[in-house]
Amino acid sequence: EIVMTQSPATLSVSPGESATLSCRAGQSVSSHLAWYQQKPGQAPRLLIYTASTRATGIPARFSGSGSGTEFTLTISSLQSEDFALYYCQQYSSWPRLFTFGPGTKVDVK
Amino acid sequence: EVQLVESGGGLVQPGGSLRLSCAASGFTFSSYLMSWVRQAPGKGLEWVANIKQDGGEKYYVDSVKGRFTISRDNTKNSLYLQMDSLRAEDTAVYYCARSYCGGECFLGWDYWGQGTLVTVSS
């Protein structure tokens, strides 16, 4: 099983500032990585796939980078609606196995 | 409009069974890999099971192998999860989710249902 870790667990940011979230895989997942946003009481929302491609309808302030074992999600100029939980997910072994990171909570500073 | 609507959740005793359903609409259901993903109360996301388009290939997380069975009925645009020998640690909101790309590929899940809560408790 590929273990995913995320840091920090909580990130406090002021509206208008940028946020950088990290995700690390226990072994290389190439670019088979997705990022999701989840707000309380809601289902997750796909933001990024193949590590750096925005999903349909996702604003340009969300960007992803990385490959192998180290990945980053950057949210530039945080809007009020961006305060949420963010999960990374690897799918290098699809369709046999998928694993999520534990999440990073982005809250208001 | 793509919609996924889960049903079948509820309270069940340890060792009991439950069958979840997911009704899909607004897309060609038979063209997409479908999955179940769960989230225990206050916890993170956990992939549970996948089923490929024709139902011929199914995959499970280790913790549910031998207890859960994923299936689909492409004539009814429906996805199912039969859960047997339920344990307290299976308590979670269960989401059905659609693969972002149709065909022989996976890029993430782009559509999710609203979730159905399964509580395993005596």
Short mmCIF file of C-alpha atoms in Angstrom, two decimals:
data_model
loop_
_atom_site.label_atom_id
_atom_site.label_comp_id
_atom_site.label_asym_id
_atom_site.label_seq_id
_atom_site.Cartn_x
_atom_site.Cartn_y
_atom_site.Cartn_z
CA GLU A 1 0.00 0.00 0.00
CA ILE A 2 1.22 3.49 -0.87
CA VAL A 3 0.98 5.72 2.19
CA MET A 4 0.17 9.37 1.58
CA THR A 5 1.06 12.13 4.02
CA GLN A 6 0.04 15.79 3.98
CA SER A 7 1.45 18.83 5.69
CA PRO A 8 0.65 20.90 7.52
CA ALA A 9 -2.41 19.44 9.20
CA THR A 10 -3.83 22.94 9.55
CA LEU A 11 -2.88 26.07 7.65
CA SER A 12 -4.09 29.46 8.85
CA VAL A 13 -4.20 32.03 6.09
CA SER A 14 -5.67 35.51 5.69
CA PRO A 15 -8.08 36.15 2.81
CA GLY A 16 -6.18 37.38 -0.22
CA GLU A 17 -2.98 35.59 0.74
CA SER A 18 -1.63 32.44 -0.86
CA ALA A 19 -1.60 28.95 0.61
CA THR A 20 0.81 26.15 -0.18
CA LEU A 21 -0.19 22.60 0.75
CA SER A 22 2.15 19.64 0.55
CA CYS A 23 1.51 15.98 -0.18
CA ARG A 24 4.08 13.20 -0.07
CA ALA A 25 3.80 9.62 -1.33
CA GLY A 26 5.60 6.71 0.31
CA GLN A 27 6.83 5.63 -3.11
CA SER A 28 6.69 7.11 -6.57
CA VAL A 29 3.22 7.58 -8.01
CA SER A 30 4.53 9.35 -11.12
CA SER A 31 1.93 12.04 -11.87
CA HIS A 32 -1.04 9.91 -10.84
CA LEU A 33 -2.21 12.32 -8.17
CA ALA A 34 -5.43 14.22 -7.61
CA TRP A 35 -6.46 16.96 -5.20
CA TYR A 36 -9.93 17.38 -3.71
CA GLN A 37 -11.62 20.12 -1.70
CA GLN A 38 -14.24 19.25 0.90
CA LYS A 39 -16.45 21.60 2.87
CA PRO A 40 -18.44 20.57 5.96
CA GLY A 41 -21.46 18.46 5.12
CA GLN A 42 -20.55 18.26 1.44
CA ALA A 43 -19.06 15.67 -0.85
CA PRO A 44 -15.50 16.19 -2.06
CA ARG A 45 -14.88 18.23 -5.20
CA LEU A 46 -12.18 17.31 -7.71
CA LEU A 47 -9.74 20.19 -8.18
CA ILE A 48 -6.64 18.80 -9.87
CA TYR A 49 -5.74 15.56 -11.66
CA THR A 50 -2.47 14.22 -13.08
CA ALA A 51 -0.81 16.39 -10.44
CA SER A 52 -1.18 19.68 -12.32
CA THR A 53 -4.28 19.74 -14.55
CA ARG A 54 -7.28 21.66 -13.29
CA ALA A 55 -10.59 19.85 -13.51
CA THR A 56 -13.48 21.39 -15.40
CA GLY A 57 -14.69 24.62 -13.89
CA ILE A 58 -11.89 24.98 -11.33
CA PRO A 59 -10.60 28.58 -11.00
CA ALA A 60 -7.08 29.38 -12.15
CA ARG A 61 -6.05 30.36 -8.61
CA PHE A 62 -5.74 26.63 -7.90
CA SER A 63 -2.55 25.10 -9.23
CA GLY A 64 -0.80 21.80 -8.69
CA SER A 65 2.76 20.71 -9.21
CA GLY A 66 5.12 17.85 -8.55
CA SER A 67 5.78 14.28 -9.60
CA GLY A 68 7.15 11.13 -8.11
CA THR A 69 6.75 11.49 -4.37
CA GLU A 70 6.46 15.25 -3.72
CA PHE A 71 3.43 17.32 -4.68
CA THR A 72 2.12 20.78 -3.97
CA LEU A 73 -1.26 22.46 -4.22
CA THR A 74 -1.09 26.23 -4.32
CA ILE A 75 -4.09 28.46 -3.84
CA SER A 76 -3.30 32.03 -4.78
CA SER A 77 -5.29 34.95 -3.39
CA LEU A 78 -7.53 32.92 -1.11
CA GLN A 79 -11.23 33.65 -1.36
CA SER A 80 -13.73 33.07 1.46
CA GLU A 81 -15.06 29.98 -0.29
CA ASP A 82 -11.60 28.38 -0.33
CA PHE A 83 -11.46 27.78 3.42
CA ALA A 84 -12.00 24.04 3.56
CA LEU A 85 -10.32 20.65 3.85
CA TYR A 86 -8.00 19.51 1.07
CA TYR A 87 -7.07 15.91 0.32
CA CYS A 88 -4.54 14.45 -2.05
CA GLN A 89 -5.15 11.02 -3.57
CA GLN A 90 -2.87 8.71 -5.51
CA TYR A 91 -4.12 6.42 -8.25
CA SER A 92 -0.93 4.94 -9.65
CA SER A 93 -2.24 1.43 -9.03
CA TRP A 94 -5.69 2.02 -10.51
CA PRO A 95 -8.05 0.25 -10.59
CA ARG A 96 -6.72 -2.02 -7.85
CA LEU A 97 -5.92 0.49 -5.12
CA PHE A 98 -6.38 4.14 -4.28
CA THR A 99 -5.22 5.97 -1.19
CA PHE A 100 -5.91 9.41 0.23
CA GLY A 101 -3.77 11.61 2.37
CA PRO A 102 -5.10 12.60 5.82
CA GLY A 103 -6.00 16.10 4.67
CA THR A 104 -5.00 19.69 5.30
CA LYS A 105 -7.47 22.12 6.80
CA VAL A 106 -7.17 25.67 5.52
CA ASP A 107 -8.75 28.08 7.95
CA VAL A 108 -8.99 31.81 8.45
CA LYS A 109 -6.11 33.48 10.22
CA GLU B 1 -27.13 17.18 -15.41
CA VAL B 2 -25.13 14.38 -13.82
CA GLN B 3 -26.68 13.11 -10.60
CA LEU B 4 -25.75 10.34 -8.19
CA VAL B 5 -28.22 9.57 -5.43
CA GLU B 6 -27.37 7.07 -2.72
CA SER B 7 -29.84 5.25 -0.53
CA GLY B 8 -29.97 2.32 1.85
CA GLY B 9 -27.99 3.59 4.79
CA GLY B 10 -29.13 3.24 8.37
CA LEU B 11 -28.47 1.69 11.75
CA VAL B 12 -27.40 -1.95 11.82
CA GLN B 13 -26.05 -4.20 14.54
CA PRO B 14 -22.51 -5.58 14.41
CA GLY B 15 -22.47 -8.68 12.24
CA GLY B 16 -25.46 -7.47 10.26
CA SER B 17 -25.90 -6.65 6.60
CA LEU B 18 -26.93 -3.65 4.56
CA ARG B 19 -27.23 -2.96 0.84
CA LEU B 20 -26.48 0.50 -0.49
CA SER B 21 -27.75 1.71 -3.84
CA CYS B 22 -26.69 4.58 -6.05
CA ALA B 23 -29.01 5.78 -8.80
CA ALA B 24 -27.17 7.51 -11.63
CA SER B 25 -28.58 9.87 -14.24
CA GLY B 26 -27.46 12.45 -16.77
CA PHE B 27 -24.65 10.44 -18.34
CA THR B 28 -23.94 7.13 -20.03
CA PHE B 29 -23.55 5.05 -16.90
CA SER B 30 -22.17 1.99 -18.69
CA SER B 31 -19.15 3.98 -19.95
CA TYR B 32 -17.70 4.83 -16.54
CA LEU B 33 -15.80 3.09 -13.79
CA MET B 34 -17.73 3.61 -10.55
CA SER B 35 -16.57 3.57 -6.97
CA TRP B 36 -17.63 3.69 -3.34
CA VAL B 37 -15.69 5.98 -1.01
CA ARG B 38 -16.41 6.33 2.70
CA GLN B 39 -15.73 8.82 5.45
CA ALA B 40 -15.98 7.92 9.12
CA PRO B 41 -17.37 10.68 11.34
CA GLY B 42 -14.78 13.43 11.70
CA LYS B 43 -12.21 11.44 9.72
CA GLY B 44 -10.68 11.47 6.26
CA LEU B 45 -11.68 9.82 3.02
CA GLU B 46 -11.17 6.11 2.33
CA TRP B 47 -11.65 4.39 -1.01
CA VAL B 48 -13.73 1.23 -0.54
CA ALA B 49 -14.34 -0.45 -3.90
CA ASN B 50 -14.27 -0.06 -7.68
CA ILE B 51 -16.15 -1.73 -10.47
CA LYS B 52 -15.25 -1.39 -14.11
CA GLN B 53 -17.71 -0.54 -16.81
CA ASP B 54 -18.95 -4.04 -17.65
CA GLY B 55 -18.84 -5.26 -14.05
CA GLY B 56 -16.18 -7.81 -14.92
CA GLU B 57 -13.48 -6.37 -12.70
CA LYS B 58 -13.98 -5.42 -9.06
CA TYR B 59 -11.46 -4.24 -6.51
CA TYR B 60 -11.64 -3.63 -2.78
CA VAL B 61 -9.66 -2.09 0.03
CA ASP B 62 -8.18 -4.85 2.19
CA SER B 63 -10.35 -4.03 5.23
CA VAL B 64 -13.58 -4.96 3.41
CA LYS B 65 -12.43 -7.86 1.23
CA GLY B 66 -14.63 -10.90 1.74
CA ARG B 67 -17.32 -8.83 3.47
CA PHE B 68 -18.41 -6.23 0.89
CA THR B 69 -19.50 -6.81 -2.70
CA ILE B 70 -19.75 -4.08 -5.30
CA SER B 71 -22.04 -4.60 -8.29
CA ARG B 72 -23.80 -2.62 -10.97
CA ASP B 73 -26.80 -2.92 -13.25
CA ASN B 74 -26.17 -0.95 -16.42
CA THR B 75 -29.77 -1.49 -17.55
CA LYS B 76 -30.96 0.32 -14.44
CA ASN B 77 -28.11 2.86 -14.24
CA SER B 78 -27.47 1.72 -10.71
CA LEU B 79 -24.49 0.91 -8.50
CA TYR B 80 -24.71 -1.24 -5.38
CA LEU B 81 -22.66 -2.14 -2.33
CA GLN B 82 -23.66 -5.25 -0.39
CA MET B 83 -22.15 -5.02 3.07
CA ASP B 84 -22.06 -8.16 5.24
CA SER B 85 -20.48 -8.94 8.60
CA LEU B 86 -20.53 -5.27 9.44
CA ARG B 87 -18.24 -3.93 12.15
CA ALA B 88 -18.28 -0.78 14.23
CA GLU B 89 -15.34 0.51 12.21
CA ASP B 90 -17.49 0.43 9.06
CA THR B 91 -19.53 3.31 10.46
CA ALA B 92 -19.23 6.10 7.90
CA VAL B 93 -20.89 8.18 5.25
CA TYR B 94 -20.69 6.18 2.05
CA TYR B 95 -20.39 8.07 -1.23
CA CYS B 96 -20.75 6.70 -4.72
CA ALA B 97 -18.48 8.44 -7.17
CA ARG B 98 -17.92 8.53 -10.92
CA SER B 99 -14.52 8.32 -12.58
CA TYR B 100 -13.64 11.61 -14.27
CA CYS B 101 -12.93 9.94 -17.58
CA GLY B 102 -14.93 7.31 -19.37
CA GLY B 103 -13.13 4.37 -20.86
CA GLU B 104 -9.93 2.65 -19.76
CA CYS B 105 -8.57 5.46 -17.61
CA PHE B 106 -8.79 7.08 -14.22
CA LEU B 107 -8.12 10.73 -13.38
CA GLY B 108 -10.03 11.16 -10.15
CA TRP B 109 -13.71 11.20 -9.25
CA ASP B 110 -15.57 14.17 -10.69
CA TYR B 111 -19.11 13.51 -9.54
CA TRP B 112 -20.14 12.34 -6.09
CA GLY B 113 -23.44 11.58 -4.48
CA GLN B 114 -24.58 13.30 -1.32
CA GLY B 115 -23.65 10.28 0.76
CA THR B 116 -25.60 7.87 2.91
CA LEU B 117 -24.77 7.27 6.57
CA VAL B 118 -24.18 3.74 7.81
CA THR B 119 -24.03 3.30 11.56
CA VAL B 120 -22.95 -0.05 12.99
CA SER B 121 -23.84 -0.23 16.65
CA SER B 122 -25.64 -2.39 19.14
#
